[in-house]
Coordinates of C-alpha atoms in Angstrom, one line a residue:
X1478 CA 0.0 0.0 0.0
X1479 CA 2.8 2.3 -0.6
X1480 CA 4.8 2.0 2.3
X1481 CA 8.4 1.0 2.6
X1482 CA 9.5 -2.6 2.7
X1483 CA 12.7 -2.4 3.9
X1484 CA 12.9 -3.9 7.1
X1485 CA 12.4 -1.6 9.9
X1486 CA 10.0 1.0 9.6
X1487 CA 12.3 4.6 9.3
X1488 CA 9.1 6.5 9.6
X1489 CA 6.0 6.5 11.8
X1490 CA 2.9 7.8 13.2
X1491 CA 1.5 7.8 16.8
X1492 CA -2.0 8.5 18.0
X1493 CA -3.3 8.6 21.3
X1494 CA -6.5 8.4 22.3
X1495 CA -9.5 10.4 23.5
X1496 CA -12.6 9.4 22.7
X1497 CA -14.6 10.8 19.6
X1498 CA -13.6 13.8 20.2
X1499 CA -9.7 12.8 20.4
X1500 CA -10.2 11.1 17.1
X1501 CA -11.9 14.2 15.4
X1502 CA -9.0 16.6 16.7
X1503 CA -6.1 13.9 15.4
X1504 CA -8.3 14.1 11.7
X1505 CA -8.3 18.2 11.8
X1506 CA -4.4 17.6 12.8
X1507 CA -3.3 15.1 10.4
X1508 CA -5.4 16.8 7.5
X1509 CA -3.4 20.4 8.2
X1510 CA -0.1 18.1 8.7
X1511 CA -0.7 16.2 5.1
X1512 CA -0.6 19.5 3.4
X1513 CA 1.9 20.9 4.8
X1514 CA 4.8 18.3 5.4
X1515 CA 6.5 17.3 1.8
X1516 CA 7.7 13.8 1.6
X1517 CA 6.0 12.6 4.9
X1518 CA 3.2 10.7 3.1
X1519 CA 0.4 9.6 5.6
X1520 CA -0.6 6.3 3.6
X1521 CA 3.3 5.6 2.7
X1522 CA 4.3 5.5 6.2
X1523 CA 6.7 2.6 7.5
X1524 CA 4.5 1.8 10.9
X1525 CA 1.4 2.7 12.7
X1526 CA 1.0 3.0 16.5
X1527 CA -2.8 3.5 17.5
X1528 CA -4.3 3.5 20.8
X1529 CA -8.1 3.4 21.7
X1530 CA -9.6 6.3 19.7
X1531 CA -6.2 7.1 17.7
X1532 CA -6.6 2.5 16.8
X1533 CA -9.4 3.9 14.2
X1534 CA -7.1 6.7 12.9
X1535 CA -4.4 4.6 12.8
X1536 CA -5.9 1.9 11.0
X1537 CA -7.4 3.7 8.1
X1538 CA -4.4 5.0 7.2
X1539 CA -2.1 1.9 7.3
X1540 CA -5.0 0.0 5.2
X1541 CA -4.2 2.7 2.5
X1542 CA -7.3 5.1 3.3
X1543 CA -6.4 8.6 2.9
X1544 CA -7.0 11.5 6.0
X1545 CA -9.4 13.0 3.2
X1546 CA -11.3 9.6 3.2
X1547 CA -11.0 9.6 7.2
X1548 CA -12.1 13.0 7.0
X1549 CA -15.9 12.3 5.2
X1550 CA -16.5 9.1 7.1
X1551 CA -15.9 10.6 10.9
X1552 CA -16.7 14.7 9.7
X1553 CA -18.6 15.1 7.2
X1554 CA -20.5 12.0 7.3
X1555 CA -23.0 13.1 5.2
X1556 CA -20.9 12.1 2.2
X1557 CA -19.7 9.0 3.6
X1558 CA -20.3 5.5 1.5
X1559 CA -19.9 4.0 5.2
X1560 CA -20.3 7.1 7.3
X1561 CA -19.2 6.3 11.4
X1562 CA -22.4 6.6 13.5
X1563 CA -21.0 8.1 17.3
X1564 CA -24.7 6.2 18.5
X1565 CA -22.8 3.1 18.4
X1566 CA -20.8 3.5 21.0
X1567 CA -23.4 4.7 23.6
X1568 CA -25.4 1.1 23.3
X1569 CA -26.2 -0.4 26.7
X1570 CA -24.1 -3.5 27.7
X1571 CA -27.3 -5.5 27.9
X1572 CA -25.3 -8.7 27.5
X1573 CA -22.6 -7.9 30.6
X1574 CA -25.8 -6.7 32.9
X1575 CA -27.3 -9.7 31.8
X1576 CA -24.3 -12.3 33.0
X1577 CA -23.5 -9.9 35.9
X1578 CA -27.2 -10.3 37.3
X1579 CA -27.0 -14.1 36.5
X1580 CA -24.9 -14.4 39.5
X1581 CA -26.9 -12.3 42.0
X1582 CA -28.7 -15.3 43.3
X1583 CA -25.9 -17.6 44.1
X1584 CA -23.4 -14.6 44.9
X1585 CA -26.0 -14.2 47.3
X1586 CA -26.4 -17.9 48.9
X1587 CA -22.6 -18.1 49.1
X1588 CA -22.4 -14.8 51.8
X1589 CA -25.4 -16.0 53.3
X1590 CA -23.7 -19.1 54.2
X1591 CA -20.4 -18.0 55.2
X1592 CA -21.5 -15.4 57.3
X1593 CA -24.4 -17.7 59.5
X1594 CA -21.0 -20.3 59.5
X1595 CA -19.0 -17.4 61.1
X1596 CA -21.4 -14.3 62.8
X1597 CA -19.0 -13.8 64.8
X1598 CA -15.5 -13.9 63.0
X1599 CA -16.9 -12.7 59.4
X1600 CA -19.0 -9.7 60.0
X1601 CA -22.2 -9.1 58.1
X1602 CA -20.9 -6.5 55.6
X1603 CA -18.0 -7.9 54.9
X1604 CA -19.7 -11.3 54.1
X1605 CA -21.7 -9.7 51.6
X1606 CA -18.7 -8.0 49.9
X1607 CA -19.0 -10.5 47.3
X1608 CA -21.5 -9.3 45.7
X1609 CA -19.5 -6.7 44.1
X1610 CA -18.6 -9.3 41.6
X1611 CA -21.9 -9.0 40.0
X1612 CA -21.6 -5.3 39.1
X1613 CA -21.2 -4.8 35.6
X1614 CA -17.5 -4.6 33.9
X1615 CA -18.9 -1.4 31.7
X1616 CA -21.9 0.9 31.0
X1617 CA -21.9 0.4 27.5
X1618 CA -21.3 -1.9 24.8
X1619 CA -18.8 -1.2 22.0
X1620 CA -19.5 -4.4 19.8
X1621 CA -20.3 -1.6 17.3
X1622 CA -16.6 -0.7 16.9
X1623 CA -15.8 -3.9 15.5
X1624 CA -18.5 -4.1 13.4
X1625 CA -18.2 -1.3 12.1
X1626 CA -14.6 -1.9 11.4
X1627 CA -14.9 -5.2 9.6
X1628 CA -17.9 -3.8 7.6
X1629 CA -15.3 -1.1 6.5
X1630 CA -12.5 -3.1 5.9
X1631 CA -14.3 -6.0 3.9
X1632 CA -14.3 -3.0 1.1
X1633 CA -12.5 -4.1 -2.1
X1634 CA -8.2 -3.2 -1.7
X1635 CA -8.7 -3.2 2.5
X1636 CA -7.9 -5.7 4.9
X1637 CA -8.9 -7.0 8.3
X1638 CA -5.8 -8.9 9.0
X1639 CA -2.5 -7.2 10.3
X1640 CA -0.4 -9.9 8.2
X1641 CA -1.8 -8.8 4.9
X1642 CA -1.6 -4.4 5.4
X1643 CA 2.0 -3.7 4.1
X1644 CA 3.5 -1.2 6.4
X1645 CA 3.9 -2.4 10.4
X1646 CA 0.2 -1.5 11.9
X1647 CA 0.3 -1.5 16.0
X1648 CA -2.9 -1.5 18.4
X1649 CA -1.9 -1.4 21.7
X1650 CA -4.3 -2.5 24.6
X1651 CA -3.5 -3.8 28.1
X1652 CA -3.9 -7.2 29.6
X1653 CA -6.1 -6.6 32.2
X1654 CA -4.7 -9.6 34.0
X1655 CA -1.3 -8.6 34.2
X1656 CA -1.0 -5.0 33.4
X1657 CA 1.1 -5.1 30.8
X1658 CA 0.8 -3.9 26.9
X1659 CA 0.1 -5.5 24.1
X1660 CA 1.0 -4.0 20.8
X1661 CA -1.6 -6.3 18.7
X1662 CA 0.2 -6.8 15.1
X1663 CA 3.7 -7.7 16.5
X1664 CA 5.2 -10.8 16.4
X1665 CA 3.3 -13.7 17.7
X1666 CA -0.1 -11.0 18.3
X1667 CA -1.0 -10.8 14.1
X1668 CA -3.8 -12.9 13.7
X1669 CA -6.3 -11.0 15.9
X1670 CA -8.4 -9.1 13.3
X1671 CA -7.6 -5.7 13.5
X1672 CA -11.4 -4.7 14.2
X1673 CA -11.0 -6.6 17.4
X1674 CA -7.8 -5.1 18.7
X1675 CA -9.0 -1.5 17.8
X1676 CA -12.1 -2.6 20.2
X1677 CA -10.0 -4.1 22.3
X1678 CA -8.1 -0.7 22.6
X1679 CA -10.6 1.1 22.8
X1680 CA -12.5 -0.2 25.9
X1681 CA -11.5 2.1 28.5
X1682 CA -12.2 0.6 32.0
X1683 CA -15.9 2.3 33.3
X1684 CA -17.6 2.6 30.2
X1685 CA -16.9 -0.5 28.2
X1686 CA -16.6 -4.1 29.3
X1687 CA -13.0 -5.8 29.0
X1688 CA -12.7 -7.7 25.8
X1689 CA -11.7 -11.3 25.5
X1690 CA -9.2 -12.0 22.8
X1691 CA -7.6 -15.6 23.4
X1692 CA -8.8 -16.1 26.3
X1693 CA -7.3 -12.9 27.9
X1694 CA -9.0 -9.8 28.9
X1695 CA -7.9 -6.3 27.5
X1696 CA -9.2 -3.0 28.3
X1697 CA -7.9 0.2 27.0
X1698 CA -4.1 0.9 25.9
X1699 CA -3.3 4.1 28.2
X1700 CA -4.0 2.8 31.0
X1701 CA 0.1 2.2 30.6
X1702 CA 1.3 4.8 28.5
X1703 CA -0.6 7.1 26.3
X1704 CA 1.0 7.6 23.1
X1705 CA 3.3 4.6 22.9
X1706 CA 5.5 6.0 20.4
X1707 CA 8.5 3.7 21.7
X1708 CA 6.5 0.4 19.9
X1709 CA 7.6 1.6 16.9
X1710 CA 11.0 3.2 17.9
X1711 CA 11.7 -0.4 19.0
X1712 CA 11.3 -1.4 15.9
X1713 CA 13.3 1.1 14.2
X1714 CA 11.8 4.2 13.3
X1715 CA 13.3 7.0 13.1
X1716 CA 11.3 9.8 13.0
X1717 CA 7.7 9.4 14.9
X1718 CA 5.0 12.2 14.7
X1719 CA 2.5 11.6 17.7
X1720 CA -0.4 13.3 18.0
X1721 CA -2.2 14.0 21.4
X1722 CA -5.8 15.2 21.4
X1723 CA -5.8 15.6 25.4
X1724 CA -3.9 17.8 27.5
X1725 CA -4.6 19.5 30.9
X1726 CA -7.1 23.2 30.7
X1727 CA -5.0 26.1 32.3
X1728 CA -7.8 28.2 32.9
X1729 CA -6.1 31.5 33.9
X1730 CA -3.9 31.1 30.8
X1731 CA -6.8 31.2 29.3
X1732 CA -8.0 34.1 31.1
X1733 CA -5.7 36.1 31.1
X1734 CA -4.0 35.4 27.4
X1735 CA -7.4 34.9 25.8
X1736 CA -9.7 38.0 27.7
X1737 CA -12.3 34.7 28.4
X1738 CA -14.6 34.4 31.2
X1739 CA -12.4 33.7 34.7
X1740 CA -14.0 30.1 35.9
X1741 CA -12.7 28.0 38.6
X1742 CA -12.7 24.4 37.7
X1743 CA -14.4 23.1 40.9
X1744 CA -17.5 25.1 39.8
X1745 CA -17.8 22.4 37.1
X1746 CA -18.5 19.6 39.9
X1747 CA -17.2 16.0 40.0
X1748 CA -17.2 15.2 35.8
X1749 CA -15.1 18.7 35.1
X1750 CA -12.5 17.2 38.2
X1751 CA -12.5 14.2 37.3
X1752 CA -11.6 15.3 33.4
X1753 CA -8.6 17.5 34.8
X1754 CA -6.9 14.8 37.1
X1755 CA -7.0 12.5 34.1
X1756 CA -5.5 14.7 32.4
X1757 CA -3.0 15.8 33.8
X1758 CA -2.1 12.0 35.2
X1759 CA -1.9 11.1 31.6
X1760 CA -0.1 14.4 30.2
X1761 CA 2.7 14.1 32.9
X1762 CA 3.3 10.3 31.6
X1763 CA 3.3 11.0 28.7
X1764 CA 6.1 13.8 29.1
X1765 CA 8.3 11.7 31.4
X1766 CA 7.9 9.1 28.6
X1767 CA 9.3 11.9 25.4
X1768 CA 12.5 12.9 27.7
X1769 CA 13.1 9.2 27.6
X1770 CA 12.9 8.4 24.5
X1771 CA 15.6 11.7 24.0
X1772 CA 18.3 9.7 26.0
X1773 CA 17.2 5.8 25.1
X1774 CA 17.1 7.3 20.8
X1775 CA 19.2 9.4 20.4
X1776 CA 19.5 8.9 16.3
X1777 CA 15.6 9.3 16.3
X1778 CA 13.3 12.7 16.0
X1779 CA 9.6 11.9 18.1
X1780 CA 7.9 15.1 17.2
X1781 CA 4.5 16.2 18.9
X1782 CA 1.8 18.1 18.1
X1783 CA -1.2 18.7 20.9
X1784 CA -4.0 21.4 21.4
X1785 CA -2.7 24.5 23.4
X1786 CA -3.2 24.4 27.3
X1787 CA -5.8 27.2 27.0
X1788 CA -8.4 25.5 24.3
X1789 CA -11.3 25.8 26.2
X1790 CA -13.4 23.9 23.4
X1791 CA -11.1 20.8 23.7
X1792 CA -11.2 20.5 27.2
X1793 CA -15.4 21.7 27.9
X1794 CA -16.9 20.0 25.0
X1795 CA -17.9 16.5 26.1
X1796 CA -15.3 13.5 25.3
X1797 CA -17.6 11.7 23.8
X1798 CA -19.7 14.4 22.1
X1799 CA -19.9 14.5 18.0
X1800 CA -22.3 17.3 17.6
X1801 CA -19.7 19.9 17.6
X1802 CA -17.5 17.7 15.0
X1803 CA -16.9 20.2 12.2
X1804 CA -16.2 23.1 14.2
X1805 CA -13.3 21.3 16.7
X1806 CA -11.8 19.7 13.4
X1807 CA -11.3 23.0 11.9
X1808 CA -9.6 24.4 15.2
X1809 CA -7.6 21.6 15.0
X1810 CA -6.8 22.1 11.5
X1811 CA -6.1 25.5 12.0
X1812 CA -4.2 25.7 15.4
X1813 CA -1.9 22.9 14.0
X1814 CA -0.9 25.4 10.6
X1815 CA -0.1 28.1 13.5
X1816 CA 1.7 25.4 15.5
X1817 CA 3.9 24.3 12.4
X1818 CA 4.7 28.1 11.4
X1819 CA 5.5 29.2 15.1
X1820 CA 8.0 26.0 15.3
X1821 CA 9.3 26.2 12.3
X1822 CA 12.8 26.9 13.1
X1823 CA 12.7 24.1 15.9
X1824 CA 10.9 21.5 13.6
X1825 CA 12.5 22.1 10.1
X1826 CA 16.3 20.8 10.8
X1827 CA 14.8 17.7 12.3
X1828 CA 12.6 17.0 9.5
X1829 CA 15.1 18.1 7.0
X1830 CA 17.4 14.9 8.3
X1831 CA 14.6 12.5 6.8
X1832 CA 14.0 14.1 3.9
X1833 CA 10.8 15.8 4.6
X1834 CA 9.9 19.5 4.4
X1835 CA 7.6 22.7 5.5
X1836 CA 5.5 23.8 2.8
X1837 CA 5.7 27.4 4.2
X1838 CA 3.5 28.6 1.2
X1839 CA 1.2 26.4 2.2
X1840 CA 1.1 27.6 6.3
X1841 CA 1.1 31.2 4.8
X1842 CA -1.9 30.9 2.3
X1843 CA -4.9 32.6 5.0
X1844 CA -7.9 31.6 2.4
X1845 CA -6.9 27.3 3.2
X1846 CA -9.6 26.1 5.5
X1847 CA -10.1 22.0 6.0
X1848 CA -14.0 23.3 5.1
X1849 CA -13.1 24.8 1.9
X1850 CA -10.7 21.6 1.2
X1851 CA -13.6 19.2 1.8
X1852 CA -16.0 21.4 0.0
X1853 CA -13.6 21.1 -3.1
X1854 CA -13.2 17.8 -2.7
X1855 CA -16.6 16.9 -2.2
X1856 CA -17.1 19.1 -5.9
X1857 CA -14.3 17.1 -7.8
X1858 CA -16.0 13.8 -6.8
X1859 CA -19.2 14.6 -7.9
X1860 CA -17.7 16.2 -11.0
X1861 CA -15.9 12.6 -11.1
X1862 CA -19.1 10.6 -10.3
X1863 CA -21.1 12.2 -12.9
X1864 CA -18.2 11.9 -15.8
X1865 CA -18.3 8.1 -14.6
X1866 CA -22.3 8.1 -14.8
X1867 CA -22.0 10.0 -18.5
X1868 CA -19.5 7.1 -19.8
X1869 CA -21.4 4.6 -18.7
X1870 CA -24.7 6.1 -20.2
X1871 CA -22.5 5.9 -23.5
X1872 CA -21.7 3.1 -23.0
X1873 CA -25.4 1.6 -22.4
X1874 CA -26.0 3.3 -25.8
X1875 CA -23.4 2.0 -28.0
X1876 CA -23.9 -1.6 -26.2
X1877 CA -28.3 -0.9 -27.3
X1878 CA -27.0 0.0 -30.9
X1879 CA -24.8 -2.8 -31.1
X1880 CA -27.7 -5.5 -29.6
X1881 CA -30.1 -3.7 -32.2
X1882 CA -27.6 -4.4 -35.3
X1883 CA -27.2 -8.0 -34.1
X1884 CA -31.0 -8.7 -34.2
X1885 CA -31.4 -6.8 -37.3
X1886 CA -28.5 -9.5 -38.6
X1887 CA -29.9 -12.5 -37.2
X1888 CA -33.7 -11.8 -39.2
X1889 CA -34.2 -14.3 -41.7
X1890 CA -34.5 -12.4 -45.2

């Protein structure tokens, strides 16, 4: 599909996770990013690392779909052949309720018998401890992931299977057993379908139920790390771009850089909290983890790019919400053109060294906007559908004339 075959991958991309709303900020950031880098080709890429939401990203792109492509199915669904429906993932886990629930009644019999054994040694609460083990694994269901996925990937020139997608593709979830990760796609870890392991990935501990894959159970891949850059660094690479949709709000930054309305994050109640301290848990990792990777490869450039700490619409707009899809995409576009031109002294050497460039022309241009892109797109394929449609409507007429000539042959005289 493009990509290198030499052996180890020399170049690479990284996606962390987030939720839909992680996965439509790496799309705004990857479309700006496409245009802008020469010779970094995001479908001739030498390895993939996804995790959870950055798994579908990730994906696509290894299995040759382009960030345009990527760009109709999750934005502008509309003009989608297989548009990604957000609904899916907010299905109730009937099924784990259902097998939870089954055990209430002998969960039940069990404490009630150890505890009239023991009054006296095993108190009555603690007896009935138990019958935590019945509470479901997850809220929802997120089946729909990998049917989606395999619905996607049965189209004509994709695949399903990590040993038939050219460059390296990693999907990195963690064995909920044992805590470790597992990069599905390497060695020994290829015959999972890759629908699976993006599910797998993606089932972040809460929400969605562990999945079983070989008789293991896997929840999401940051609950180790978040970017997991150094799967394909391990492998090789040598220059990584990672993108990470979620960073910590600094709201008096934002105040006082951006005139916005002062707010105090504790006026936002437990969920607002709660979305900080991950945030920051996960930010802080995921720093300690770049500085390492500048001491452990040294001959390799991990470039990031992330929303600024004072993006009030990435951090207040609901993780999972899709509503606001077109407008965050845009930012994300646009914030990642400013982030490439303010860094452009910084980035350009280290990019130079593999052969790819800034398309300053391209950063400069103020009319480029990813809705005018897709809006010309959008025109060129129609204007491309209908020249298919008119030569194939000449082609039903010279086929009619040539079927009318036959039978006029075939009359007996």
């Amino acid at each position: 599909m493009g990509a290198s075959t030499s052996c180890q991958p020399r170049t690479a991309l990284a996606l962390a996770g987030g939720g839909p709303l992680g996965a439509v900020y790496e799309i705004g950031a990857v479309m700006a990013l496409s245009e802008a880098l020469d010779g970094f080709d995001f479908n001739g890429l030498d390895a993939y690392v996804g995790v959870s939401a950055g798994g579908f990203i990730a994906a696509g792109l290894a299995n040759g779909l382009s960030p345009d492509y990527l760009c109709r199915m999750f934005i502008d669904s509309d003009s989608a052949e297989i548009p990604f429906e957000p609904g899916m993932l907010l299905k109730p886990a009937f099924g784990e309720y259902a097998r939870r629930g089954a055990r209430v009644p002998g969960l039940c019999f069990d404490a009630l018998r150890e505890y009239l054994g023991s009054p006296w040694r095993q108190g009555f609460l603690a007896s009935f401890q138990r019958l935590s083990r019945a509470v479901p694994t997850g809220i929802f269901d997120n089946a729909g992931i990998d049917e989606f996925l395999r619905r996607l990937f049965s189209l004509p020139g994709l695949s399903n299977d990590f040993r038939r997608i050219e460059p390296r593709l990693f999907l990195v979830a963690t064995d909920l057993d044992s805590g470790a990760s597992v990069a599905f796609g390497s060695k020994g870890l290829e015959d999972v379908p890759v629908s699976t392991a993006v599910q797998a990935s993606a089932a972040l501990p809460g929400l969605f139920p562990p999945i079983e894959i070989g008789g293991r159970w896997y929840v999401d891949g940051a609950l180790k790390k978040t970017l997991h850059a150094s799967v394909a660094l391990k492998e090789g690479a040598k220059l990584v771009i990672c993108i990470n949709p979620l960073v910590p709000f600094d709201a008096r930054h934002a105040f006082h850089e951006k005139h916005l309305k002062q707010r105090r994050l504790v006026d936002g109640g437990l969920p607002v909290v709660l979305a900080q301290t991950f945030r920051a848990i996960i930010h802080s990792r995921m720093k300690t983890g770049l500085a390492k990777y500048d001491i452990e490869y040294r001959d390799a450039d991990v470039i990031l790019f992330e929303p600024s700490p004072d993006d009030a619409d990435m951090f207040f707009t609901n993780m999972f919400s899709y509503a606001d899809r077109k407008r965050l995409s845009e930012q994300a576009y646009r914030k990642t053109r400013e982030e490439l031109l303010r860094r452009h002294d910084e980035l350009a050497p280290k990019l130079a060294r593999h052969g790819v460039s800034i398309n300053r022309a391209v950063l400069m241009d103020p009319h480029r906007t990813l809705a005018r892109r897709m809006a010309r797109l959008k025109r060129n394929r129609a204007r491309s559908m209908g020249l298919t449609a008119l030569r194939l409507s000449d082609t039903l007429d010279e086929l009619a004339l040539a079927l009318k000539r036959l039978r006029h042959l075939c009359q007996p005289a």
